[in-house]
PDB file of C-alpha atoms and ligand atoms in Angstrom:
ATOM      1  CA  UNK A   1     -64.205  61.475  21.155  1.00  0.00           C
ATOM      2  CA  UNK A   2     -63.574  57.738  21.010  1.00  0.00           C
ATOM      3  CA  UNK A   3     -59.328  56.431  20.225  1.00  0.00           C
ATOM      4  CA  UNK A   4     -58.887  56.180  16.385  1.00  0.00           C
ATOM      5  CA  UNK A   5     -59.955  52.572  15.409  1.00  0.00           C
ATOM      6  CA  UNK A   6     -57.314  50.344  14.874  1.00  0.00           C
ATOM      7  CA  UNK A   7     -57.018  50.536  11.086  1.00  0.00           C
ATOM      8  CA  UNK A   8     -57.546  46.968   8.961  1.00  0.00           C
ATOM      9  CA  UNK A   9     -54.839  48.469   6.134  1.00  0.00           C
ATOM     10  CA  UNK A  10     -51.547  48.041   6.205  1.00  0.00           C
ATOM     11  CA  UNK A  11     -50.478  51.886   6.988  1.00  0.00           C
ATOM     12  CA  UNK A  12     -48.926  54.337   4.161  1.00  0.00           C
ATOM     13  CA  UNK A  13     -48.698  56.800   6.115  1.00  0.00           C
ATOM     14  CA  UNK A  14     -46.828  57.402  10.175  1.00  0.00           C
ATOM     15  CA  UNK A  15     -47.826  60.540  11.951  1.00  0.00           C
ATOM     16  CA  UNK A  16     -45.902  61.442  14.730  1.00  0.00           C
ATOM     17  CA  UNK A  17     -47.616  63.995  17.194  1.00  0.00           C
ATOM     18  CA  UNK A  18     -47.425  65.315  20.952  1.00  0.00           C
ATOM     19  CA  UNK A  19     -46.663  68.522  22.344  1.00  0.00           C
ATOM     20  CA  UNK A  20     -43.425  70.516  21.580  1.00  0.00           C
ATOM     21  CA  UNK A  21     -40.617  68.415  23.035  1.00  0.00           C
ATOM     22  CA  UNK A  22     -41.637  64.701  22.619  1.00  0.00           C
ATOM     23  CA  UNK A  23     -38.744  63.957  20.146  1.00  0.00           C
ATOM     24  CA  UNK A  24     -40.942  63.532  16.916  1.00  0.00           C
ATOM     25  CA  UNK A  25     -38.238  65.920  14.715  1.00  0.00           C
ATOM     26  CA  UNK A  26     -35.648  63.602  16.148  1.00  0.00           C
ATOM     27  CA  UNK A  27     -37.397  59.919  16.470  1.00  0.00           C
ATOM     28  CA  UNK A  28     -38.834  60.429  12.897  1.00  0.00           C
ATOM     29  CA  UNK A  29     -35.583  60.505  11.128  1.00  0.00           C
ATOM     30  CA  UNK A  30     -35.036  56.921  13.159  1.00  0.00           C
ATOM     31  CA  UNK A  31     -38.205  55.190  12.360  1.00  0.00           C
ATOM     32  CA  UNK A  32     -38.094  56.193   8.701  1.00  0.00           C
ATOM     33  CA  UNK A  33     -34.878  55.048   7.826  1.00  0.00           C
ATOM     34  CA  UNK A  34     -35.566  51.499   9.648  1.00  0.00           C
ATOM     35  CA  UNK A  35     -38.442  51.199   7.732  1.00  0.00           C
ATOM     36  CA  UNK A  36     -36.920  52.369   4.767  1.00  0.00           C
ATOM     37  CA  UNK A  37     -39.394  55.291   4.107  1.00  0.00           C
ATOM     38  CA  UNK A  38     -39.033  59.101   4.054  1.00  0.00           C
ATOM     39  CA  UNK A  39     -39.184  61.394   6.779  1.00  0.00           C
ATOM     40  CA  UNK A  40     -40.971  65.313   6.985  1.00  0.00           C
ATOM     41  CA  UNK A  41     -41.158  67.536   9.451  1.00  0.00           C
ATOM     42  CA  UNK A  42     -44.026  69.206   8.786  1.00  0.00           C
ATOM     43  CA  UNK A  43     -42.934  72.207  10.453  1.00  0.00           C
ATOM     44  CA  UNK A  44     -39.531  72.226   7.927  1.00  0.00           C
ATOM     45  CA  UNK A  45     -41.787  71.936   5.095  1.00  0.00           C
ATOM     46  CA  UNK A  46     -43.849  74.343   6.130  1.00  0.00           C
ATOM     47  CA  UNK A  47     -40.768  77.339   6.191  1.00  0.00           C
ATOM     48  CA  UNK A  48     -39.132  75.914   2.773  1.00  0.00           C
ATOM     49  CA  UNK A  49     -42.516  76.145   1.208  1.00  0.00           C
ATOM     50  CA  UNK A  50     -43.287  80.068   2.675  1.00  0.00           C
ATOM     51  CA  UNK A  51     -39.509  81.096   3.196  1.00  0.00           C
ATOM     52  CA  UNK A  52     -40.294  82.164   6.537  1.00  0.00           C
ATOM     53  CA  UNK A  53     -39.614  80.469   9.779  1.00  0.00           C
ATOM     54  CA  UNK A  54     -42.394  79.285  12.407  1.00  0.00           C
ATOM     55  CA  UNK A  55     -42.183  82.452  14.585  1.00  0.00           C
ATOM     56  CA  UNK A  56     -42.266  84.662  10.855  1.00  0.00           C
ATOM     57  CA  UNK A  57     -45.455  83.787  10.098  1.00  0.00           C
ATOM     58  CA  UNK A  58     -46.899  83.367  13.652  1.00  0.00           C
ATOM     59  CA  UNK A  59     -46.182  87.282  13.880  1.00  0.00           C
ATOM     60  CA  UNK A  60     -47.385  87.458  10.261  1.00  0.00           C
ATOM     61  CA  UNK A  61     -50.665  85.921  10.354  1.00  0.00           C
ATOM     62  CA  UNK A  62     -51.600  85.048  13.454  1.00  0.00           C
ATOM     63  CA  UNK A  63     -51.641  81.673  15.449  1.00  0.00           C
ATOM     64  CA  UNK A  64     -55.128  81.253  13.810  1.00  0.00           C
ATOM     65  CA  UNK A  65     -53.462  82.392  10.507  1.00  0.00           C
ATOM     66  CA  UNK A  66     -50.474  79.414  11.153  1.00  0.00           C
ATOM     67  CA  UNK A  67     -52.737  76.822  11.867  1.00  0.00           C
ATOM     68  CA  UNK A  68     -55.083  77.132   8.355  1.00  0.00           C
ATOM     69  CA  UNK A  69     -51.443  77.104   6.327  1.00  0.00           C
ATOM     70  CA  UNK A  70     -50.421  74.289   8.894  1.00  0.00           C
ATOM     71  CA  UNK A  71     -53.605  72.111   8.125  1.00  0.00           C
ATOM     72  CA  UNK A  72     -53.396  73.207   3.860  1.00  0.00           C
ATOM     73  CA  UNK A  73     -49.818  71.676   3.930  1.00  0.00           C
ATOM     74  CA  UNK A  74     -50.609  68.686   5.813  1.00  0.00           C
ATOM     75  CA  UNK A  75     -54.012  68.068   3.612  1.00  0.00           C
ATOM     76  CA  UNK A  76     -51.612  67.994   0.651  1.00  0.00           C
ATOM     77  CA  UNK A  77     -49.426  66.083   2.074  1.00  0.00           C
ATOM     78  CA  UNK A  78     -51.841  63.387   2.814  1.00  0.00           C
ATOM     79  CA  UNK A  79     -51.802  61.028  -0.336  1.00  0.00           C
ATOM     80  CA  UNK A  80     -48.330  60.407   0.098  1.00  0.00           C
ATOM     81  CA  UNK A  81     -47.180  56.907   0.735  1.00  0.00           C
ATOM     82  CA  UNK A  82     -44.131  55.131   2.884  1.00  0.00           C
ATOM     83  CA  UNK A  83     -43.768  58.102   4.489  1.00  0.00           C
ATOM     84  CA  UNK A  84     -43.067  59.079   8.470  1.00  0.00           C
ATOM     85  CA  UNK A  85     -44.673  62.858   9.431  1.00  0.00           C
ATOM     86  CA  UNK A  86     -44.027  64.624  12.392  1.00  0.00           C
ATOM     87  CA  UNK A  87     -46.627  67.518  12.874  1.00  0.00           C
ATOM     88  CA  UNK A  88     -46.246  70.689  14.794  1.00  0.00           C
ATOM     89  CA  UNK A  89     -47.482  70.229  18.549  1.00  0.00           C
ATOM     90  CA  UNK A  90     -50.295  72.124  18.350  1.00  0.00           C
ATOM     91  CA  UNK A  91     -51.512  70.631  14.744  1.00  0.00           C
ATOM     92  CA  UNK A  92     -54.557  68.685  16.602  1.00  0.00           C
ATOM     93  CA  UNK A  93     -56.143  71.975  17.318  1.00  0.00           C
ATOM     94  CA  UNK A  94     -57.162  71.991  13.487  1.00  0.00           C
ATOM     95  CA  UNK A  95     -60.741  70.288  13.076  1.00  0.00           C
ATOM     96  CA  UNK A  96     -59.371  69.384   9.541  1.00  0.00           C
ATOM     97  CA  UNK A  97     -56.901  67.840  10.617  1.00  0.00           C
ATOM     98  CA  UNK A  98     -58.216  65.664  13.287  1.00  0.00           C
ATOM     99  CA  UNK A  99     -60.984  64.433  11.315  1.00  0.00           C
ATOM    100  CA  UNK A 100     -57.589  63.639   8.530  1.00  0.00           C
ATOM    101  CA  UNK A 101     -56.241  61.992  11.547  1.00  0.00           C
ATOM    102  CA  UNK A 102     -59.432  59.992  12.683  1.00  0.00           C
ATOM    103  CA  UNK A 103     -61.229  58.845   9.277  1.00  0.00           C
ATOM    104  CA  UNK A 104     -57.582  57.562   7.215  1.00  0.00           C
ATOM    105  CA  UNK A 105     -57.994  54.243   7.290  1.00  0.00           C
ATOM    106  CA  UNK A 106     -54.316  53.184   6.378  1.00  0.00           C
ATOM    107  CA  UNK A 107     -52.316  55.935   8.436  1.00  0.00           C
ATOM    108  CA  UNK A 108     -51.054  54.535  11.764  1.00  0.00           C
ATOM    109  CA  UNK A 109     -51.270  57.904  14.420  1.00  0.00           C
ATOM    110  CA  UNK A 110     -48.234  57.860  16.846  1.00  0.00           C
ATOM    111  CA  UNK A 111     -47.909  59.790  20.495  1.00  0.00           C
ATOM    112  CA  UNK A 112     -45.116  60.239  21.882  1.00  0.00           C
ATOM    113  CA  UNK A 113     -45.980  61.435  25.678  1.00  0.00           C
ATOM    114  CA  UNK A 114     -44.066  62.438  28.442  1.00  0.00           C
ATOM    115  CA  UNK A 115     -44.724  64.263  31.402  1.00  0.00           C
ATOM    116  CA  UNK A 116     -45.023  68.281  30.601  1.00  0.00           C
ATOM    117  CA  UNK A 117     -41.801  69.240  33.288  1.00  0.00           C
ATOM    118  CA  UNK A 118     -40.150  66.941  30.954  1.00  0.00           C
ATOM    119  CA  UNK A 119     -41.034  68.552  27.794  1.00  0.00           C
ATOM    120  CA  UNK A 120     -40.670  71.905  28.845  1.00  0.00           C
ATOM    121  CA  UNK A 121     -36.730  71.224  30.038  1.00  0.00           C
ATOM    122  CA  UNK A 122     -36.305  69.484  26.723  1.00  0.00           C
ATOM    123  CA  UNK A 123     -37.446  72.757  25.007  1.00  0.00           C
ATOM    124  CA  UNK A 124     -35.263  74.964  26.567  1.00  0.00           C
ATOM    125  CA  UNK A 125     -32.372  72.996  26.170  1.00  0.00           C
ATOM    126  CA  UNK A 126     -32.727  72.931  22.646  1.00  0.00           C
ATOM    127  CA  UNK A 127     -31.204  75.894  20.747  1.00  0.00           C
ATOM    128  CA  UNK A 128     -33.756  77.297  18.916  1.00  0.00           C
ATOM    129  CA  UNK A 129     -35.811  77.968  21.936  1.00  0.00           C
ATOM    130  CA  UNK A 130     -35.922  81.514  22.190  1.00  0.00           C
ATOM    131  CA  UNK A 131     -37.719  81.543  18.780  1.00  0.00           C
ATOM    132  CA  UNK A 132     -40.694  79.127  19.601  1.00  0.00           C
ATOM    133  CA  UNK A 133     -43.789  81.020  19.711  1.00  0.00           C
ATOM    134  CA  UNK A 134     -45.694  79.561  22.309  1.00  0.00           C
ATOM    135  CA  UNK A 135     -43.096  78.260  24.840  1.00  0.00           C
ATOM    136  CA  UNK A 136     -42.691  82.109  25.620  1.00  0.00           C
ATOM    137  CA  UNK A 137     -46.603  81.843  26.825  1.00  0.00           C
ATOM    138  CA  UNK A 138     -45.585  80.627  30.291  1.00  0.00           C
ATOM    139  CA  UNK A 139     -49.064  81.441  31.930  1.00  0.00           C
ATOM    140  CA  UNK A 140     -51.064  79.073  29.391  1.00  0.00           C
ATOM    141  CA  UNK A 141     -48.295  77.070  28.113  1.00  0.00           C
ATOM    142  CA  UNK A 142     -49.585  74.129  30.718  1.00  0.00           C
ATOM    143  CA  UNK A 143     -53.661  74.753  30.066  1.00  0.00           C
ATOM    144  CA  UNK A 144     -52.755  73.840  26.128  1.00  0.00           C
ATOM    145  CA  UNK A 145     -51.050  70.840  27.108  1.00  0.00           C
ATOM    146  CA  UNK A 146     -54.119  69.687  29.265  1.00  0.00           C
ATOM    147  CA  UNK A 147     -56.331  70.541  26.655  1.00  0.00           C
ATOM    148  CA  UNK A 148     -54.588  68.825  23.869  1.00  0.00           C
ATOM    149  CA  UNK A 149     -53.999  65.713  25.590  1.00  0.00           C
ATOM    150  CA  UNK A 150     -57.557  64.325  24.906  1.00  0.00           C
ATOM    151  CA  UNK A 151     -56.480  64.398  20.906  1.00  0.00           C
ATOM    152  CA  UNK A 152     -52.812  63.125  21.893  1.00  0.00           C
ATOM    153  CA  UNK A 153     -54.609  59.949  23.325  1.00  0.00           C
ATOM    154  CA  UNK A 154     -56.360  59.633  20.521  1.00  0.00           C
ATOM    155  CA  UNK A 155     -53.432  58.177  18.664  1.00  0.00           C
ATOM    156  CA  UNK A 156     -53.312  54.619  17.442  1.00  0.00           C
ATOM    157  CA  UNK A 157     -50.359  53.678  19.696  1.00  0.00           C
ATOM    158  CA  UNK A 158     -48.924  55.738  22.775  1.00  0.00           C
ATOM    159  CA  UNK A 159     -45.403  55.633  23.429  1.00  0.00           C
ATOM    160  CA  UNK A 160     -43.696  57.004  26.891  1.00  0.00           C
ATOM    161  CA  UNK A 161     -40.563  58.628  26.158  1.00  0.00           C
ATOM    162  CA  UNK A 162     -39.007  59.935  29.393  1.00  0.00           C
ATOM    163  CA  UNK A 163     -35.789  58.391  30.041  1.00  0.00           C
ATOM    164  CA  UNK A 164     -36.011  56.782  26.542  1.00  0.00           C
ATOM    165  CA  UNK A 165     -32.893  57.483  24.020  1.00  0.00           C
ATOM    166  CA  UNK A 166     -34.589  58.822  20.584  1.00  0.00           C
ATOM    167  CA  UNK A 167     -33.413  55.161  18.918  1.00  0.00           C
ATOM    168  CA  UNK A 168     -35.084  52.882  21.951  1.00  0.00           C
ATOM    169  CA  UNK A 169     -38.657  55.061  21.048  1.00  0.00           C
ATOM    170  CA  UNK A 170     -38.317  54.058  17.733  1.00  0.00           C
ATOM    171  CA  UNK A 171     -37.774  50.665  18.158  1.00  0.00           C
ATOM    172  CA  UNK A 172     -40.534  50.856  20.639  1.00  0.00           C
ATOM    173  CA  UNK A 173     -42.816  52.428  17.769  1.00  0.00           C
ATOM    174  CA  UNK A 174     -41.643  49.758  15.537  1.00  0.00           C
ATOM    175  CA  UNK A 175     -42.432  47.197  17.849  1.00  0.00           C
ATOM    176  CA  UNK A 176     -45.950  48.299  17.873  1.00  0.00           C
ATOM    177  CA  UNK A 177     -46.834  48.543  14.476  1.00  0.00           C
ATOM    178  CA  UNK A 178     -48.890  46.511  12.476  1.00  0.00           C
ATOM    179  CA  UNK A 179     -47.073  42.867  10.819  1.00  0.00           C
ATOM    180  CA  UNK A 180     -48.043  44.050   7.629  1.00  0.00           C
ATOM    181  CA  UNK A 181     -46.452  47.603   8.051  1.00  0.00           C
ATOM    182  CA  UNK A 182     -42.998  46.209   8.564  1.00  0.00           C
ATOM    183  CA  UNK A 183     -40.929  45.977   5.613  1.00  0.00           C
ATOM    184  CA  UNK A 184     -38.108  44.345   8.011  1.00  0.00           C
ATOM    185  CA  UNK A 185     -36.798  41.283   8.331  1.00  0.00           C
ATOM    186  CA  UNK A 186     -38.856  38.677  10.441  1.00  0.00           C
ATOM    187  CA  UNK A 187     -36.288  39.055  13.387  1.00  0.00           C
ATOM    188  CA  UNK A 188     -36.944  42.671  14.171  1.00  0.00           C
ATOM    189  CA  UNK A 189     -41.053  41.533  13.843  1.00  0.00           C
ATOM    190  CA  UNK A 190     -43.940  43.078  15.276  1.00  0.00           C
ATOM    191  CA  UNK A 191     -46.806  42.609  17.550  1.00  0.00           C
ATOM    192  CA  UNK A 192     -50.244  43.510  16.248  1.00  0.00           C
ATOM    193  CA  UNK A 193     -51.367  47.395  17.756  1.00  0.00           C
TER     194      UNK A 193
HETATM  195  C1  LIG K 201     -46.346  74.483  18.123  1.00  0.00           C
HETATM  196  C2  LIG K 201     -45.357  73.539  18.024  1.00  0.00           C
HETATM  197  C3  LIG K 201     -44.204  73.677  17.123  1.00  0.00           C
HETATM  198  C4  LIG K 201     -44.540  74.626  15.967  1.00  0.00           C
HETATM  199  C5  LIG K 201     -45.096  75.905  16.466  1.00  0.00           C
HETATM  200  C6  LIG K 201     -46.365  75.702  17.300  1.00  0.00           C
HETATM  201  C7  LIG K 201     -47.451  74.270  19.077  1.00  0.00           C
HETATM  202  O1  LIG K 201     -43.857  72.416  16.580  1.00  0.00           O
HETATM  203  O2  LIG K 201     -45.433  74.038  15.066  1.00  0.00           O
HETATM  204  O3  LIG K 201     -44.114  76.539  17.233  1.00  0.00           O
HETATM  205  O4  LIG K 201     -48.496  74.904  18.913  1.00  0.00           O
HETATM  206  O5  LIG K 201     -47.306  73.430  19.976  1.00  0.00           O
HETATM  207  P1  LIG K 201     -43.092  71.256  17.390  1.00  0.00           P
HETATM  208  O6  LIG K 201     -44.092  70.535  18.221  1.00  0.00           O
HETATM  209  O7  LIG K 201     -42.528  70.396  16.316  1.00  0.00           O
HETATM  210  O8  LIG K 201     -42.059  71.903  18.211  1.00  0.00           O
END
């Protein structure tokens, strides 16, 4: 599959993806407020909305199961507008929601990569990760990462995050947006994608 055209309309919509561990909970937040939009974790909404956390309905229904009420919640969350979305790692394995992904015209797609030592030790520092499903899946934890990376690439821009504070990936995102995305001021302008 071909890298998502660069988009001719100014973007409503920032979608943050890469695997577990790229930072999008955390560089979301950032990017949204400079831009003066709201952030969602899609993965947040997605346990308000059922009253169950991640690893609930995994058990529950089912990886396949998690990634149809995944894809719903993203596909209804697509019309919104000024409005930064980080998606659950593994959301690219849902045709539905690549072909969201590829055929918006005015939604900017954002990787954040880094190597997958990296993003494993920033998983398991973080405190919830006894409870994520998949990082207990050792054997094919790195095969998934291979696997999604083709989609990851896909993304409108690429941003390399190791060694990168969450602020200096957002300002690198910002930097790398579209003119007519910005809603800054001239001096924090942007080159074209
Ligand atoms: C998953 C990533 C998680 C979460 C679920 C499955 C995956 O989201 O959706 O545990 O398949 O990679 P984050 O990438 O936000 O951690």
């Amino acid at each position: 599959m071909p890298p998502y055209q660069i988009n001719p309309l100014p973007p409503r919509l920032i979608v943050l993806i890469g695997f577990m561990g790229a930072g999008k909970s955390t560089v979301g937040p950032l990017l949204a407020a400079r831009l003066g939009w709201r952030f969602l974790d899609v993965d947040a909404h997605l346990e308000a909305r059922t009253g169950s956390t991640i690893a609930e309905l995994f058990a529950a229904r089912g990886e396949a199961g998690f990634r149809r009420i995944e894809a719903e919640a993203l596909a209804h969350l697509w019309n919104e507008r000024e409005l930064v979305l980080a998606l659950g790692g593994g959301a690219i394995e849902s045709e539905l929601t690549r072909a969201l992904l590829e055929q918006s015209r005015d939604v900017c797609v954002v990787f954040l990569r880094a190597p997958f030592p990296v993003l494993v030790e920033r998983c398991e520092n973080q405190p919830g990760a006894r409870s994520r499903p998949l990082l207990q899946e050792r054997q094919t934890l790195h095969s998934r990462f291979q696997s999604r990376l083709r989609h990851y690439e896909n993304a409108h821009i690429a941003v390399d995050t190791d060694g990168l504070r969450p602020q200096a990936v957002a300002d690198l995102i910002l930097s790398r947006l579209p003119e007519s995305a910005l809603a800054l001021p001239k001096a924090q302008g942007a080159r074209n994608i």
